[in-house]
Amino acid sequence: MFHLILAACLASAPTNCGIILLPQGDAATQQACEAGAARIAQEWLEAHPELVGDAPACPANVDLPAADLQEVAPGVHVNLGTSLQMEDSTDGHIANLGAVIGRDTVAVIDAGVSRAEGQALYTAIRRITDKPISHLIVTHMHPDHSFGAAVFAEAGAVVLGHHALPQALEGRGAAYLANLTQLYPPAEWIGTEIVLPDRVVGDRMQIDLGDRILELRAWPPAHTDNDLTVFDRQTATLFAGDLLFRELTPVVDGSLRGWLEWLDSDPAAGARFIVPGHGAVTGSWAEASGPQRIFLEALAGETRKAIDAGQPMSSAVPEITKALEPLKKDWASFEATVARDATVAFQELEWE
Ligand SMILES: [Zn+2]
């Protein structure tokens, strides 16, 4: 397969450039790609007036950067992110991303932190299959999972998310996007935009990829207030999104109590493969959730202790952070995350 690409630069800062892949331009031959290239590129640039583009080109799939996909179960492919927080990473490619290939179509689970990461995932999927990508399932609002969505929307995927996702992205998306441009060089974020879901999941929803059912489930506030999980019936694979952290320090951005309740609800019942939002895939619920449970219970316990002692938040947060120090050896990007978690936990638990 050949892909239509375009060098694009900020109209306001023309030395800030990146490569844009336009999936509408995919073709079986270079000649067929080139035949439509100018028109497709021009239409896309007209819809993105903040960018100026160079002449389009049609390289072969193999010549483009692609995410590393591993098949963890038949037809279930996972790209493992680097277990670091975004501030500690050079490109923000920190979240686990997935693709499930059905008889007729493909579903993508999370799109990465930027258009560049979404494109690398798209290119990797196109190395495996040319079936249509019917769905992009966004597990929650955080940019490392959601900001690569545009390339899949342009490829024709219906974008699905939790019923609270639109409001969350409308509230926080602009700040996330500004942060992305501060953290990484322009080639990493050019063309990145916020994509709201086309359809939302109220409680549960099933999608069919052709003889392959995925069960989507929207959860009450836990990691965030818009967490969605995906279960592939055919292989009993659970994509937990950031309801499960392994290796990377868990981020509390919804409800600590709600998250502990989620862990208690046996959410992976029947799963043979568990894909966390960060860290390695495992078949064991105890292995997937045990260290996170220890972390969250310690966070809740130390926070309640500080609140019961009548401490104000300003002194409680460093004290909670210090008390959790013995857990540091198990987790990446520990200090900064724990200080934020302690703040969120204090604000939630002081009203108990
Ligand atoms: Zn997250």
PDB file of C-alpha atoms in Angstrom, residues 29 34 58 76 88 148 241 266 272 351:
ATOM      1  CA  THR A  29      -0.142   1.692  -6.395  1.00  0.00           C
ATOM      2  CA  GLU A  34      -0.402  10.378  -6.910  1.00  0.00           C
ATOM      3  CA  CYS A  58       3.194   8.934  -2.062  1.00  0.00           C
ATOM      4  CA  VAL A  76      -5.515  -8.580  18.919  1.00  0.00           C
ATOM      5  CA  ASP A  88       9.670  12.492  31.337  1.00  0.00           C
ATOM      6  CA  GLY A 148      -4.152  10.843  17.744  1.00  0.00           C
ATOM      7  CA  GLY A 241      -7.504   1.665  29.581  1.00  0.00           C
ATOM      8  CA  ASP A 266     -14.157  -8.066  39.633  1.00  0.00           C
ATOM      9  CA  ARG A 272      -7.718 -14.368  29.568  1.00  0.00           C
ATOM     10  CA  TRP A 351     -15.520  15.564  52.700  1.00  0.00           C
TER      11      TRP A 351
END
